[in-house]
mmCIF file of C-alpha atoms in Angstrom:
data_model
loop_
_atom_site.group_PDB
_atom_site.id
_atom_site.type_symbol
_atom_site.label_atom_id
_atom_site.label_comp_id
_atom_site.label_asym_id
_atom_site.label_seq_id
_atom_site.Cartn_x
_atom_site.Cartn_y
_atom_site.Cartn_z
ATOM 1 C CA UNK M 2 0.000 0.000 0.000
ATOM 2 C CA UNK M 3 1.261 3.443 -0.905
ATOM 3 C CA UNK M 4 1.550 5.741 2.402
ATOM 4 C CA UNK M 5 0.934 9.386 1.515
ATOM 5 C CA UNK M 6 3.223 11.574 2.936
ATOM 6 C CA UNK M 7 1.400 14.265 4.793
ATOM 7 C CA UNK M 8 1.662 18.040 3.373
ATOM 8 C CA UNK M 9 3.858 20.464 5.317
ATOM 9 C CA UNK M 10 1.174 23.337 6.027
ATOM 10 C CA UNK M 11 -1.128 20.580 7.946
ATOM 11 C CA UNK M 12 1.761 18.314 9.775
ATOM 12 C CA UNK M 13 0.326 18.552 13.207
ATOM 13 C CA UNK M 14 -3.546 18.305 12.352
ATOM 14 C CA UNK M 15 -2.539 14.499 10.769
ATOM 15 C CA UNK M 16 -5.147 12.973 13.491
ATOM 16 C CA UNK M 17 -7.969 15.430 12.624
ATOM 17 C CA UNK M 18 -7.034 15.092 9.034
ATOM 18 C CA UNK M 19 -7.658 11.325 9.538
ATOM 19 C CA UNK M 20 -10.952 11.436 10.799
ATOM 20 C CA UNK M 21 -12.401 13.518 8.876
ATOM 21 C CA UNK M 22 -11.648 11.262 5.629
ATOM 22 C CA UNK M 23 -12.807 8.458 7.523
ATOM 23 C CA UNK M 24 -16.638 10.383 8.340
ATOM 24 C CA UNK M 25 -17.073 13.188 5.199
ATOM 25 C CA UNK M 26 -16.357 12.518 1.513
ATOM 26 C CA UNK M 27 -16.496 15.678 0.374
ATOM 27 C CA UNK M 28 -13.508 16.172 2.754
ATOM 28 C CA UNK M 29 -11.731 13.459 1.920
ATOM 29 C CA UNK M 30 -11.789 14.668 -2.185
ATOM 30 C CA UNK M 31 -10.732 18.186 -1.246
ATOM 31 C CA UNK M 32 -7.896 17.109 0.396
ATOM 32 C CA UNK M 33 -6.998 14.272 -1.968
ATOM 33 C CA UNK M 34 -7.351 17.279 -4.336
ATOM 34 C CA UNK M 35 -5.442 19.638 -2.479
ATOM 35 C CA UNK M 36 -2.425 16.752 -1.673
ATOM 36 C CA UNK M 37 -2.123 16.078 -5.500
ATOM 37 C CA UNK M 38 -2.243 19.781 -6.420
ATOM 38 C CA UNK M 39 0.254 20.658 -4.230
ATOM 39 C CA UNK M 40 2.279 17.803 -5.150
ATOM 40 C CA UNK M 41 2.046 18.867 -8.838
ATOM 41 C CA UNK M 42 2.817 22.244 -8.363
ATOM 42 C CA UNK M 43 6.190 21.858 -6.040
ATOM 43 C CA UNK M 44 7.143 19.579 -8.890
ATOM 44 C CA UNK M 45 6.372 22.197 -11.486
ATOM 45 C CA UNK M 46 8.231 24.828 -9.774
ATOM 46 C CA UNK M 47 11.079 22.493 -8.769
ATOM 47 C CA UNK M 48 11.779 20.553 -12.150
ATOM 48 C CA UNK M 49 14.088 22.163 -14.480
ATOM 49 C CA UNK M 50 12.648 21.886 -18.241
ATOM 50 C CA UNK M 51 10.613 23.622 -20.642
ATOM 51 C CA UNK M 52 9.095 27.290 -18.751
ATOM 52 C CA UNK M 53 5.271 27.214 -18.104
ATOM 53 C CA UNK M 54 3.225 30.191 -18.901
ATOM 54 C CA UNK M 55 3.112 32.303 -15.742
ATOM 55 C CA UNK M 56 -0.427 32.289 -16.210
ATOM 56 C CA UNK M 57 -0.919 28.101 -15.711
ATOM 57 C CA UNK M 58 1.396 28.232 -12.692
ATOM 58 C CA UNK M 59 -0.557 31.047 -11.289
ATOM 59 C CA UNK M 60 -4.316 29.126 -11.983
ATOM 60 C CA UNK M 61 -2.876 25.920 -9.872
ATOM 61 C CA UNK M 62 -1.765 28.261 -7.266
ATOM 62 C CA UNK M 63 -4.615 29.930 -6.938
ATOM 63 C CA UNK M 64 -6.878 26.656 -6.988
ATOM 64 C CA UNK M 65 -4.608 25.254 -3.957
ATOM 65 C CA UNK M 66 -4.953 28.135 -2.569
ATOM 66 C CA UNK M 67 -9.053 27.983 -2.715
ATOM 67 C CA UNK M 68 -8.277 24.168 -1.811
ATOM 68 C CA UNK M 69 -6.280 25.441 1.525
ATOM 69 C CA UNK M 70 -9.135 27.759 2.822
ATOM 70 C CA UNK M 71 -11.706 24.850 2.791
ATOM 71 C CA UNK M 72 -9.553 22.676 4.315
ATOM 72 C CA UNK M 73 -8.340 25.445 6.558
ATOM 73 C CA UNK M 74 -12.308 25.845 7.041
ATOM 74 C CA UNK M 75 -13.063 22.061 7.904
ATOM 75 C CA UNK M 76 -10.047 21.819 10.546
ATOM 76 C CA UNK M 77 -11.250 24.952 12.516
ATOM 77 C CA UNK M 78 -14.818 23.923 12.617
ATOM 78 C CA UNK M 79 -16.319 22.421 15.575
ATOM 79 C CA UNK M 80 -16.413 19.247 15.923
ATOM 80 C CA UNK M 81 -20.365 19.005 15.225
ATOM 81 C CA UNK M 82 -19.921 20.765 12.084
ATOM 82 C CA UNK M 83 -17.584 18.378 10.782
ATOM 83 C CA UNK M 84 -19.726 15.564 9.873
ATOM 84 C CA UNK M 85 -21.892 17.472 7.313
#
């Protein structure tokens, strides 16, 4: 089985993180979403190679960074909120 390796900005809410996969869907595609995003775009801005337009690089950041804020959202919440 392939572990995911968790992403930086959300290291110590792994437990949270965990749970909320396990009881919301919607969560758990977000932050699938968000983990392969973010994966993509470190590797597009670490990877030598042909230049992207400014303007792709700058859509994937800005959908990560729409991707963030929900998660952001969900991990603040209280705890009865969660589940929905």
């Amino acid at each position: 089985m392939n572990k995911r390796n968790p992403y930086r900005k959300f290291q110590g809410q792994q437990d949270l993180i965990r749970n909320l996969e396990k009881t919301s869907s919607r969560f758990k595609r977000v932050y699938d979403e968000y983990a392969l995003m973010s994966e993509e775009l470190w590797n597009l801005e670490t990877t030598e190679g042909e230049g992207l337009p400014d303007d792709f690089i700058n859509s994937i950041i800005l959908q990560t960074s729409y991707l963030e804020e929900e998660i952001e959202d969900w991990l603040s919440a209280p705890v009865s909120d969660q589940e929905k």
